[in-house]
PDB file of C-alpha atoms and ligand atoms in Angstrom:
ATOM      1  CA  UNK A   1      34.436   9.400   4.181  1.00 43.00           C
ATOM      2  CA  UNK A   2      34.682  12.348   5.927  1.00 45.00           C
ATOM      3  CA  UNK A   3      32.076  15.403   4.919  1.00 48.00           C
ATOM      4  CA  UNK A   4      32.950  18.566   6.803  1.00 50.00           C
ATOM      5  CA  UNK A   5      30.253  20.517   9.152  1.00 59.00           C
ATOM      6  CA  UNK A   6      27.897  22.633   7.864  1.00 61.00           C
ATOM      7  CA  UNK A   7      28.218  26.257   9.458  1.00 69.00           C
ATOM      8  CA  UNK A   8      25.249  28.669  10.290  1.00 69.00           C
ATOM      9  CA  UNK A   9      24.176  29.149   7.425  1.00 69.00           C
ATOM     10  CA  UNK A  10      24.047  26.102   5.854  1.00 71.00           C
ATOM     11  CA  UNK A  11      21.717  25.056   8.893  1.00 71.00           C
ATOM     12  CA  UNK A  12      18.893  27.246   8.057  1.00 70.00           C
ATOM     13  CA  UNK A  13      19.278  26.813   4.645  1.00 73.00           C
ATOM     14  CA  UNK A  14      18.705  23.632   5.494  1.00 73.00           C
ATOM     15  CA  UNK A  15      16.129  24.381   7.790  1.00 73.00           C
ATOM     16  CA  UNK A  16      14.048  27.136   5.102  1.00 72.00           C
ATOM     17  CA  UNK A  17      14.412  23.435   2.744  1.00 74.00           C
ATOM     18  CA  UNK A  18      12.243  21.406   6.148  1.00 74.00           C
ATOM     19  CA  UNK A  19      10.115  24.165   6.380  1.00 74.00           C
ATOM     20  CA  UNK A  20       8.934  24.041   2.773  1.00 69.00           C
ATOM     21  CA  UNK A  21       8.833  20.656   2.379  1.00 68.00           C
ATOM     22  CA  UNK A  22       6.687  20.630   6.227  1.00 69.00           C
ATOM     23  CA  UNK A  23       2.833  21.707   4.744  1.00 58.00           C
ATOM     24  CA  UNK A  24       2.586  19.368   2.980  1.00 55.00           C
ATOM     25  CA  UNK A  25       3.021  16.683   6.117  1.00 51.00           C
ATOM     26  CA  UNK A  26       6.954  15.381   4.178  1.00 53.00           C
ATOM     27  CA  UNK A  27       9.130  14.714   7.409  1.00 46.00           C
ATOM     28  CA  UNK A  28      11.206  13.310   4.554  1.00 43.00           C
ATOM     29  CA  UNK A  29      11.788  16.687   3.189  1.00 44.00           C
ATOM     30  CA  UNK A  30      13.499  17.381   6.453  1.00 43.00           C
ATOM     31  CA  UNK A  31      15.325  13.595   6.111  1.00 37.00           C
ATOM     32  CA  UNK A  32      16.258  14.731   2.635  1.00 40.00           C
ATOM     33  CA  UNK A  33      17.656  17.878   3.919  1.00 43.00           C
ATOM     34  CA  UNK A  34      19.503  16.418   7.002  1.00 40.00           C
ATOM     35  CA  UNK A  35      21.787  14.549   3.774  1.00 40.00           C
ATOM     36  CA  UNK A  36      22.150  16.816   1.283  1.00 40.00           C
ATOM     37  CA  UNK A  37      23.061  18.827   4.597  1.00 40.00           C
ATOM     38  CA  UNK A  38      25.734  16.553   5.381  1.00 40.00           C
ATOM     39  CA  UNK A  39      26.628  15.922   1.522  1.00 42.00           C
ATOM     40  CA  UNK A  40      26.994  19.885   0.526  1.00 42.00           C
ATOM     41  CA  UNK A  41      31.196  21.371   1.527  1.00 39.00           C
ATOM     42  CA  UNK A  42      30.667  21.518  -2.590  1.00 36.00           C
ATOM     43  CA  UNK A  43      28.834  20.034  -4.650  1.00 35.00           C
ATOM     44  CA  UNK A  44      24.776  21.073  -5.296  1.00 35.00           C
ATOM     45  CA  UNK A  45      22.237  19.082  -5.842  1.00 36.00           C
ATOM     46  CA  UNK A  46      22.863  18.066 -10.422  1.00 34.00           C
ATOM     47  CA  UNK A  47      20.293  19.729 -11.925  1.00 35.00           C
ATOM     48  CA  UNK A  48      18.563  19.597 -15.465  1.00 36.00           C
ATOM     49  CA  UNK A  49      20.071  21.167 -18.141  1.00 35.00           C
ATOM     50  CA  UNK A  50      18.413  23.916 -19.505  1.00 38.00           C
ATOM     51  CA  UNK A  51      18.477  25.857 -22.809  1.00 40.00           C
ATOM     52  CA  UNK A  52      18.481  29.258 -22.617  1.00 39.00           C
ATOM     53  CA  UNK A  53      15.226  30.716 -24.682  1.00 45.00           C
ATOM     54  CA  UNK A  54      14.479  33.931 -26.414  1.00 41.00           C
ATOM     55  CA  UNK A  55      10.585  35.903 -25.631  1.00 38.00           C
ATOM     56  CA  UNK A  56       9.633  35.896 -28.530  1.00 41.00           C
ATOM     57  CA  UNK A  57       8.233  39.350 -28.451  1.00 42.00           C
ATOM     58  CA  UNK A  58      10.220  42.092 -28.559  1.00 39.00           C
ATOM     59  CA  UNK A  59       9.071  46.156 -27.421  1.00 41.00           C
ATOM     60  CA  UNK A  60       8.310  47.173 -23.835  1.00 44.00           C
ATOM     61  CA  UNK A  61       5.980  45.603 -21.160  1.00 64.00           C
ATOM     62  CA  UNK A  62       3.369  48.540 -21.986  1.00 55.00           C
ATOM     63  CA  UNK A  63       2.674  47.347 -25.232  1.00 56.00           C
ATOM     64  CA  UNK A  64       2.987  44.319 -24.488  1.00 51.00           C
ATOM     65  CA  UNK A  65       0.986  43.388 -21.096  1.00 45.00           C
ATOM     66  CA  UNK A  66      -2.295  44.733 -23.141  1.00 41.00           C
ATOM     67  CA  UNK A  67      -1.571  41.146 -25.972  1.00 34.00           C
ATOM     68  CA  UNK A  68      -1.114  38.877 -23.473  1.00 37.00           C
ATOM     69  CA  UNK A  69      -3.300  39.594 -20.947  1.00 34.00           C
ATOM     70  CA  UNK A  70      -6.654  37.449 -20.268  1.00 36.00           C
ATOM     71  CA  UNK A  71      -8.966  37.436 -22.943  1.00 36.00           C
ATOM     72  CA  UNK A  72     -12.847  39.438 -22.228  1.00 40.00           C
ATOM     73  CA  UNK A  73     -13.617  42.536 -22.462  1.00 43.00           C
ATOM     74  CA  UNK A  74     -10.762  45.738 -22.356  1.00 41.00           C
ATOM     75  CA  UNK A  75     -11.204  47.882 -20.337  1.00 44.00           C
ATOM     76  CA  UNK A  76      -9.425  51.413 -21.350  1.00 47.00           C
ATOM     77  CA  UNK A  77      -7.674  52.948 -18.393  1.00 46.00           C
ATOM     78  CA  UNK A  78      -9.834  55.889 -16.674  1.00 48.00           C
ATOM     79  CA  UNK A  79      -8.731  59.112 -17.761  1.00 46.00           C
ATOM     80  CA  UNK A  80      -7.823  60.894 -14.858  1.00 47.00           C
ATOM     81  CA  UNK A  81      -7.904  64.726 -16.267  1.00 57.00           C
ATOM     82  CA  UNK A  82      -4.853  63.723 -18.317  1.00 80.00           C
ATOM     83  CA  UNK A  83      -3.746  60.312 -18.530  1.00 96.00           C
ATOM     84  CA  UNK A  84      -2.481  58.560 -16.563  1.00 97.00           C
ATOM     85  CA  UNK A  85      -0.102  55.985 -17.903  1.00 98.00           C
ATOM     86  CA  UNK A  86       1.582  59.395 -19.684  1.00 98.00           C
ATOM     87  CA  UNK A  87       1.758  60.828 -16.078  1.00 98.00           C
ATOM     88  CA  UNK A  88       3.765  57.057 -14.822  1.00 98.00           C
ATOM     89  CA  UNK A  89       5.845  57.661 -17.871  1.00 98.00           C
ATOM     90  CA  UNK A  90       6.166  61.413 -17.034  1.00 98.00           C
ATOM     91  CA  UNK A  91       7.332  60.029 -13.075  1.00 98.00           C
ATOM     92  CA  UNK A  92       9.046  57.225 -13.906  1.00 98.00           C
ATOM     93  CA  UNK A  93      11.181  59.042 -16.089  1.00 98.00           C
ATOM     94  CA  UNK A  94      11.758  61.253 -13.449  1.00 98.00           C
ATOM     95  CA  UNK A  95      13.304  59.511 -11.069  1.00 98.00           C
ATOM     96  CA  UNK A  96      17.120  59.609 -11.133  1.00 98.00           C
ATOM     97  CA  UNK A  97      17.451  56.392  -7.944  1.00 98.00           C
ATOM     98  CA  UNK A  98      14.886  53.894  -7.021  1.00 98.00           C
ATOM     99  CA  UNK A  99      14.492  56.347  -4.041  1.00 98.00           C
ATOM    100  CA  UNK A 100      13.775  59.040  -6.178  1.00 98.00           C
ATOM    101  CA  UNK A 101      10.789  56.152  -8.718  1.00 98.00           C
ATOM    102  CA  UNK A 102      10.097  54.973  -5.181  1.00 98.00           C
ATOM    103  CA  UNK A 103       8.561  58.392  -4.423  1.00 98.00           C
ATOM    104  CA  UNK A 104       7.211  59.102  -7.202  1.00 98.00           C
ATOM    105  CA  UNK A 105       5.176  55.455  -7.357  1.00 98.00           C
ATOM    106  CA  UNK A 106       4.081  56.586  -3.565  1.00 98.00           C
ATOM    107  CA  UNK A 107       3.005  60.009  -4.957  1.00 98.00           C
ATOM    108  CA  UNK A 108       0.865  58.972  -7.665  1.00 98.00           C
ATOM    109  CA  UNK A 109      -3.005  58.602  -7.899  1.00 98.00           C
ATOM    110  CA  UNK A 110      -3.410  58.240 -11.527  1.00 98.00           C
ATOM    111  CA  UNK A 111      -4.066  54.352 -10.087  1.00 98.00           C
ATOM    112  CA  UNK A 112      -7.806  54.001  -8.756  1.00 97.00           C
ATOM    113  CA  UNK A 113      -6.645  51.446  -6.833  1.00 98.00           C
ATOM    114  CA  UNK A 114      -4.885  53.923  -4.476  1.00 98.00           C
ATOM    115  CA  UNK A 115      -8.349  55.359  -2.745  1.00 97.00           C
ATOM    116  CA  UNK A 116      -9.698  51.593  -1.426  1.00 96.00           C
ATOM    117  CA  UNK A 117      -5.180  50.642   0.093  1.00 98.00           C
ATOM    118  CA  UNK A 118      -3.449  52.105   2.868  1.00 98.00           C
ATOM    119  CA  UNK A 119      -0.417  51.730   1.632  1.00 98.00           C
ATOM    120  CA  UNK A 120       1.342  51.971  -1.627  1.00 98.00           C
ATOM    121  CA  UNK A 121       3.526  48.830  -2.076  1.00 98.00           C
ATOM    122  CA  UNK A 122       6.470  49.302  -4.488  1.00 98.00           C
ATOM    123  CA  UNK A 123       9.385  47.385  -3.304  1.00 98.00           C
ATOM    124  CA  UNK A 124      11.498  45.792  -0.808  1.00 98.00           C
ATOM    125  CA  UNK A 125      15.305  44.349  -0.679  1.00 98.00           C
ATOM    126  CA  UNK A 126      18.401  45.230  -1.254  1.00 96.00           C
ATOM    127  CA  UNK A 127      18.227  47.908  -4.293  1.00 97.00           C
ATOM    128  CA  UNK A 128      21.803  46.192  -5.785  1.00 97.00           C
ATOM    129  CA  UNK A 129      20.939  42.862  -5.715  1.00 98.00           C
ATOM    130  CA  UNK A 130      21.412  41.142  -8.485  1.00 98.00           C
ATOM    131  CA  UNK A 131      18.651  39.729  -8.157  1.00 98.00           C
ATOM    132  CA  UNK A 132      14.547  41.106  -8.617  1.00 98.00           C
ATOM    133  CA  UNK A 133      11.345  39.944  -8.128  1.00 98.00           C
ATOM    134  CA  UNK A 134       8.165  40.782  -9.713  1.00 98.00           C
ATOM    135  CA  UNK A 135       4.616  39.387  -7.727  1.00 98.00           C
ATOM    136  CA  UNK A 136       1.779  40.584  -8.720  1.00 98.00           C
ATOM    137  CA  UNK A 137      -0.302  42.801  -6.346  1.00 98.00           C
ATOM    138  CA  UNK A 138      -0.081  43.846  -2.328  1.00 98.00           C
ATOM    139  CA  UNK A 139      -2.594  41.684  -0.381  1.00 98.00           C
ATOM    140  CA  UNK A 140      -4.045  42.483   2.733  1.00 98.00           C
ATOM    141  CA  UNK A 141      -0.200  42.127   4.875  1.00 98.00           C
ATOM    142  CA  UNK A 142       1.235  43.535   2.549  1.00 98.00           C
ATOM    143  CA  UNK A 143      -1.056  46.544   2.317  1.00 98.00           C
ATOM    144  CA  UNK A 144      -1.021  46.509   6.001  1.00 98.00           C
ATOM    145  CA  UNK A 145       2.927  46.579   6.508  1.00 98.00           C
ATOM    146  CA  UNK A 146       3.463  48.732   2.954  1.00 98.00           C
ATOM    147  CA  UNK A 147       5.511  45.613   1.911  1.00 98.00           C
ATOM    148  CA  UNK A 148       5.577  43.352  -1.064  1.00 98.00           C
ATOM    149  CA  UNK A 149       5.022  39.670  -0.150  1.00 98.00           C
ATOM    150  CA  UNK A 150       4.826  39.223   3.592  1.00 98.00           C
ATOM    151  CA  UNK A 151       1.590  37.541   4.159  1.00 98.00           C
ATOM    152  CA  UNK A 152       1.848  33.931   4.168  1.00 98.00           C
ATOM    153  CA  UNK A 153       2.959  33.975   0.269  1.00 98.00           C
ATOM    154  CA  UNK A 154       5.336  36.199   0.907  1.00 98.00           C
ATOM    155  CA  UNK A 155       7.094  33.659   4.122  1.00 98.00           C
ATOM    156  CA  UNK A 156       6.943  30.858   1.885  1.00 98.00           C
ATOM    157  CA  UNK A 157       8.395  32.525  -1.018  1.00 98.00           C
ATOM    158  CA  UNK A 158      11.008  33.782   1.537  1.00 98.00           C
ATOM    159  CA  UNK A 159      11.606  30.018   2.619  1.00 97.00           C
ATOM    160  CA  UNK A 160      12.143  29.260  -1.012  1.00 97.00           C
ATOM    161  CA  UNK A 161      14.676  31.504  -1.314  1.00 98.00           C
ATOM    162  CA  UNK A 162      16.371  30.233   1.136  1.00 97.00           C
ATOM    163  CA  UNK A 163      16.699  27.115   0.744  1.00 97.00           C
ATOM    164  CA  UNK A 164      19.103  27.757  -2.553  1.00 97.00           C
ATOM    165  CA  UNK A 165      20.979  30.857  -0.606  1.00 97.00           C
ATOM    166  CA  UNK A 166      18.615  34.153  -1.800  1.00 98.00           C
ATOM    167  CA  UNK A 167      17.794  36.096   0.209  1.00 97.00           C
ATOM    168  CA  UNK A 168      16.096  40.101   0.582  1.00 97.00           C
ATOM    169  CA  UNK A 169      18.739  41.233   2.897  1.00 95.00           C
ATOM    170  CA  UNK A 170      21.038  41.504   0.136  1.00 95.00           C
ATOM    171  CA  UNK A 171      20.385  38.961  -2.870  1.00 97.00           C
ATOM    172  CA  UNK A 172      17.082  40.096  -3.406  1.00 98.00           C
ATOM    173  CA  UNK A 173      15.205  42.768  -4.740  1.00 98.00           C
ATOM    174  CA  UNK A 174      11.158  42.899  -4.421  1.00 98.00           C
ATOM    175  CA  UNK A 175       8.564  44.547  -6.168  1.00 98.00           C
ATOM    176  CA  UNK A 176       5.094  44.063  -8.316  1.00 98.00           C
ATOM    177  CA  UNK A 177       3.265  44.514 -10.942  1.00 98.00           C
ATOM    178  CA  UNK A 178       0.675  46.852  -9.585  1.00 98.00           C
ATOM    179  CA  UNK A 179       1.228  48.993  -6.390  1.00 98.00           C
ATOM    180  CA  UNK A 180      -1.543  49.123  -4.315  1.00 98.00           C
ATOM    181  CA  UNK A 181      -4.259  46.239  -3.887  1.00 98.00           C
ATOM    182  CA  UNK A 182      -6.810  44.879  -6.014  1.00 98.00           C
ATOM    183  CA  UNK A 183      -9.754  44.438  -3.396  1.00 96.00           C
ATOM    184  CA  UNK A 184     -10.923  41.245  -1.976  1.00 95.00           C
ATOM    185  CA  UNK A 185      -7.368  40.133  -3.995  1.00 94.00           C
ATOM    186  CA  UNK A 186      -9.110  40.327  -6.863  1.00 97.00           C
ATOM    187  CA  UNK A 187      -7.160  39.210  -9.723  1.00 96.00           C
ATOM    188  CA  UNK A 188      -4.863  43.504 -11.895  1.00 96.00           C
ATOM    189  CA  UNK A 189      -7.213  44.146 -14.587  1.00 97.00           C
ATOM    190  CA  UNK A 190      -5.058  45.277 -17.471  1.00 96.00           C
ATOM    191  CA  UNK A 191      -5.818  48.754 -17.316  1.00 97.00           C
ATOM    192  CA  UNK A 192      -4.404  48.787 -14.064  1.00 98.00           C
ATOM    193  CA  UNK A 193      -1.201  46.678 -15.150  1.00 98.00           C
ATOM    194  CA  UNK A 194      -0.643  48.873 -18.214  1.00 98.00           C
ATOM    195  CA  UNK A 195      -1.174  52.704 -15.776  1.00 98.00           C
ATOM    196  CA  UNK A 196       1.751  51.129 -13.439  1.00 98.00           C
ATOM    197  CA  UNK A 197       3.710  49.268 -15.791  1.00 98.00           C
ATOM    198  CA  UNK A 198       5.778  52.773 -17.355  1.00 98.00           C
ATOM    199  CA  UNK A 199       7.142  52.562 -13.030  1.00 98.00           C
ATOM    200  CA  UNK A 200       8.034  48.559 -13.350  1.00 98.00           C
ATOM    201  CA  UNK A 201      10.299  49.070 -16.621  1.00 98.00           C
ATOM    202  CA  UNK A 202      12.043  52.450 -15.130  1.00 98.00           C
ATOM    203  CA  UNK A 203      13.014  50.000 -11.861  1.00 98.00           C
ATOM    204  CA  UNK A 204      14.051  46.666 -14.354  1.00 98.00           C
ATOM    205  CA  UNK A 205      16.476  49.957 -16.278  1.00 98.00           C
ATOM    206  CA  UNK A 206      17.003  51.255 -12.658  1.00 98.00           C
ATOM    207  CA  UNK A 207      18.195  48.402 -10.791  1.00 97.00           C
ATOM    208  CA  UNK A 208      19.515  46.373 -13.468  1.00 97.00           C
ATOM    209  CA  UNK A 209      18.844  42.765 -12.648  1.00 98.00           C
ATOM    210  CA  UNK A 210      21.677  39.674 -13.212  1.00 98.00           C
ATOM    211  CA  UNK A 211      18.317  37.625 -13.256  1.00 98.00           C
ATOM    212  CA  UNK A 212      14.928  38.126 -13.463  1.00 98.00           C
ATOM    213  CA  UNK A 213      12.858  35.583 -11.418  1.00 98.00           C
ATOM    214  CA  UNK A 214       8.853  36.429 -12.034  1.00 98.00           C
ATOM    215  CA  UNK A 215       6.272  35.047  -9.824  1.00 98.00           C
ATOM    216  CA  UNK A 216       2.801  33.592 -10.765  1.00 98.00           C
ATOM    217  CA  UNK A 217       1.375  33.005 -14.477  1.00 96.00           C
ATOM    218  CA  UNK A 218       0.498  37.423 -14.483  1.00 96.00           C
ATOM    219  CA  UNK A 219       3.797  38.299 -13.551  1.00 98.00           C
ATOM    220  CA  UNK A 220       4.889  35.931 -15.759  1.00 98.00           C
ATOM    221  CA  UNK A 221       2.162  36.514 -18.865  1.00 97.00           C
ATOM    222  CA  UNK A 222       2.759  40.548 -18.765  1.00 97.00           C
ATOM    223  CA  UNK A 223       6.753  39.969 -18.328  1.00 97.00           C
ATOM    224  CA  UNK A 224       7.254  38.381 -21.043  1.00 97.00           C
ATOM    225  CA  UNK A 225       4.631  38.540 -23.750  1.00 95.00           C
ATOM    226  CA  UNK A 226       4.048  34.265 -23.826  1.00 89.00           C
ATOM    227  CA  UNK A 227       0.602  33.429 -23.409  1.00 88.00           C
ATOM    228  CA  UNK A 228       1.522  29.539 -23.168  1.00 94.00           C
ATOM    229  CA  UNK A 229       0.476  29.224 -18.469  1.00 96.00           C
ATOM    230  CA  UNK A 230       3.081  29.256 -15.619  1.00 98.00           C
ATOM    231  CA  UNK A 231       3.074  25.243 -15.761  1.00 98.00           C
ATOM    232  CA  UNK A 232       4.403  25.054 -19.369  1.00 98.00           C
ATOM    233  CA  UNK A 233       6.776  27.878 -18.528  1.00 98.00           C
ATOM    234  CA  UNK A 234       8.164  27.886 -14.893  1.00 98.00           C
ATOM    235  CA  UNK A 235      11.562  26.972 -14.638  1.00 98.00           C
ATOM    236  CA  UNK A 236      12.428  27.743 -18.068  1.00 98.00           C
ATOM    237  CA  UNK A 237      15.149  30.141 -18.852  1.00 98.00           C
ATOM    238  CA  UNK A 238      13.878  32.718 -21.105  1.00 98.00           C
ATOM    239  CA  UNK A 239      14.562  36.367 -21.471  1.00 98.00           C
ATOM    240  CA  UNK A 240      13.194  39.515 -20.601  1.00 98.00           C
ATOM    241  CA  UNK A 241      13.439  42.180 -23.027  1.00 97.00           C
ATOM    242  CA  UNK A 242      13.294  46.047 -23.048  1.00 97.00           C
ATOM    243  CA  UNK A 243      13.783  48.704 -24.995  1.00 95.00           C
ATOM    244  CA  UNK A 244      17.948  50.744 -24.468  1.00 95.00           C
ATOM    245  CA  UNK A 245      18.863  47.269 -22.092  1.00 97.00           C
ATOM    246  CA  UNK A 246      19.846  44.405 -22.870  1.00 97.00           C
ATOM    247  CA  UNK A 247      18.051  41.267 -22.292  1.00 98.00           C
ATOM    248  CA  UNK A 248      17.968  39.785 -19.064  1.00 98.00           C
ATOM    249  CA  UNK A 249      18.423  35.646 -18.106  1.00 98.00           C
ATOM    250  CA  UNK A 250      14.461  35.444 -16.631  1.00 98.00           C
ATOM    251  CA  UNK A 251      12.928  32.346 -14.646  1.00 98.00           C
ATOM    252  CA  UNK A 252       8.735  31.909 -14.230  1.00 98.00           C
ATOM    253  CA  UNK A 253       7.875  30.814 -10.987  1.00 98.00           C
ATOM    254  CA  UNK A 254       4.748  29.700  -9.925  1.00 98.00           C
ATOM    255  CA  UNK A 255       3.606  31.548  -7.274  1.00 98.00           C
ATOM    256  CA  UNK A 256       3.411  30.729  -3.528  1.00 98.00           C
ATOM    257  CA  UNK A 257       0.335  31.481  -2.730  1.00 98.00           C
ATOM    258  CA  UNK A 258      -0.603  29.436  -5.423  1.00 98.00           C
ATOM    259  CA  UNK A 259       1.792  26.851  -3.880  1.00 98.00           C
ATOM    260  CA  UNK A 260      -0.061  26.334  -0.527  1.00 98.00           C
ATOM    261  CA  UNK A 261      -3.057  25.627  -2.750  1.00 97.00           C
ATOM    262  CA  UNK A 262      -1.264  22.763  -4.031  1.00 98.00           C
ATOM    263  CA  UNK A 263       1.296  21.980  -1.418  1.00 97.00           C
ATOM    264  CA  UNK A 264       1.801  18.399  -4.070  1.00 97.00           C
ATOM    265  CA  UNK A 265       3.623  21.388  -6.454  1.00 97.00           C
ATOM    266  CA  UNK A 266       5.948  21.257  -4.471  1.00 97.00           C
ATOM    267  CA  UNK A 267       8.672  19.157  -6.130  1.00 97.00           C
ATOM    268  CA  UNK A 268       7.919  21.339  -9.199  1.00 98.00           C
ATOM    269  CA  UNK A 269       8.735  24.908  -6.805  1.00 98.00           C
ATOM    270  CA  UNK A 270      11.756  22.506  -5.866  1.00 97.00           C
ATOM    271  CA  UNK A 271      12.922  22.039  -9.880  1.00 97.00           C
ATOM    272  CA  UNK A 272      12.755  25.608 -10.828  1.00 98.00           C
ATOM    273  CA  UNK A 273      15.030  26.908  -7.911  1.00 98.00           C
ATOM    274  CA  UNK A 274      17.662  24.625  -8.542  1.00 97.00           C
ATOM    275  CA  UNK A 275      17.257  25.429 -11.830  1.00 98.00           C
ATOM    276  CA  UNK A 276      18.089  29.097 -10.724  1.00 98.00           C
ATOM    277  CA  UNK A 277      20.924  28.751  -8.486  1.00 98.00           C
ATOM    278  CA  UNK A 278      22.841  26.477 -11.300  1.00 97.00           C
ATOM    279  CA  UNK A 279      21.196  30.370 -13.256  1.00 98.00           C
ATOM    280  CA  UNK A 280      22.895  32.182 -10.353  1.00 98.00           C
ATOM    281  CA  UNK A 281      26.094  30.456 -10.192  1.00 97.00           C
ATOM    282  CA  UNK A 282      26.944  30.560 -14.240  1.00 98.00           C
ATOM    283  CA  UNK A 283      25.243  34.251 -13.945  1.00 98.00           C
ATOM    284  CA  UNK A 284      28.446  35.089 -11.358  1.00 98.00           C
ATOM    285  CA  UNK A 285      25.176  35.790  -8.317  1.00 98.00           C
ATOM    286  CA  UNK A 286      26.435  34.977  -4.988  1.00 96.00           C
ATOM    287  CA  UNK A 287      24.441  33.480  -3.118  1.00 96.00           C
ATOM    288  CA  UNK A 288      24.965  32.233   0.057  1.00 93.00           C
ATOM    289  CA  UNK A 289      25.252  28.604   1.593  1.00 87.00           C
ATOM    290  CA  UNK A 290      21.830  26.749   0.027  1.00 81.00           C
ATOM    291  CA  UNK A 291      20.968  23.710  -0.681  1.00 74.00           C
TER     292      UNK A 291
HETATM  293  N1  LIG B 301       1.561  37.756  -3.530  1.00 92.29           N
HETATM  294  C1  LIG B 301       1.852  38.578  -4.810  1.00 92.29           C
HETATM  295  O1  LIG B 301       1.784  38.512  -5.975  1.00 92.29           O
HETATM  296  N2  LIG B 301       2.062  39.579  -4.068  1.00 92.29           N
HETATM  297  C2  LIG B 301       2.474  40.673  -3.251  1.00 92.29           C
HETATM  298  O2  LIG B 301       3.155  41.193  -2.794  1.00 92.29           O
HETATM  299  C3  LIG B 301       2.804  39.260  -2.443  1.00 92.29           C
HETATM  300  C4  LIG B 301       1.188  38.689  -2.260  1.00 92.29           C
END
């Protein structure tokens, strides 16, 4: 039996997969990707069947974010000579495009994190991309460069996406729950998430993504209003609901920073990526060659 020759993009996808496994010292990753590459030319890896599910809660991200955040005392958003959430809503609502919205976030001074940050980190990727990724918050490298997911975790995320033919060059748009780095990379507070939520919701409204991917437990909990652990939610086809727009399919992913610390769980992430690849195909989302 003869196999079609892989083209350059397929070789890049295979390389991304091999690198994805390489942190674990898994030379088999190279063997596996070479095999998949040889097999490619029609049939992608088989994916387990997943039943669409709806998030139980409806209402807005801003309303949902509070009760689903980790328990403990919940600080009220600081009053800033006005109400920062109301101001964020006003600015977000006035933005008629993603470019205007990005400028509005950059001009917003209602979140204290901004004071200690070098940059406001709003988004990266193609504005018309069908896939929208929501992460947690910028880290040190993101703060330095003013772009989301550009540090070690971001590079792993790019490789993960590359294995299934998605990239921020054309198919993926990336943002975070919050736009400034929490000091010492601490968890974002509920108040910080609430203050930034109107900007995230407006991004979703303006972008109208065909598919949402939440990265890590914070983004997953805030977006989906579910308190289940990320290990229960990852790789499942769920649904994001926001007033005034149709529900958007949403798949939670393990955070790449977690995967860097726990490389053995990359096998789970790989299963999740195959779910996403299959869902992209079902939704008519064009992907480059991938596995
Ligand atoms: N982790 C995130 O959740 N977002 C980033 O932008 C970088 C790291």
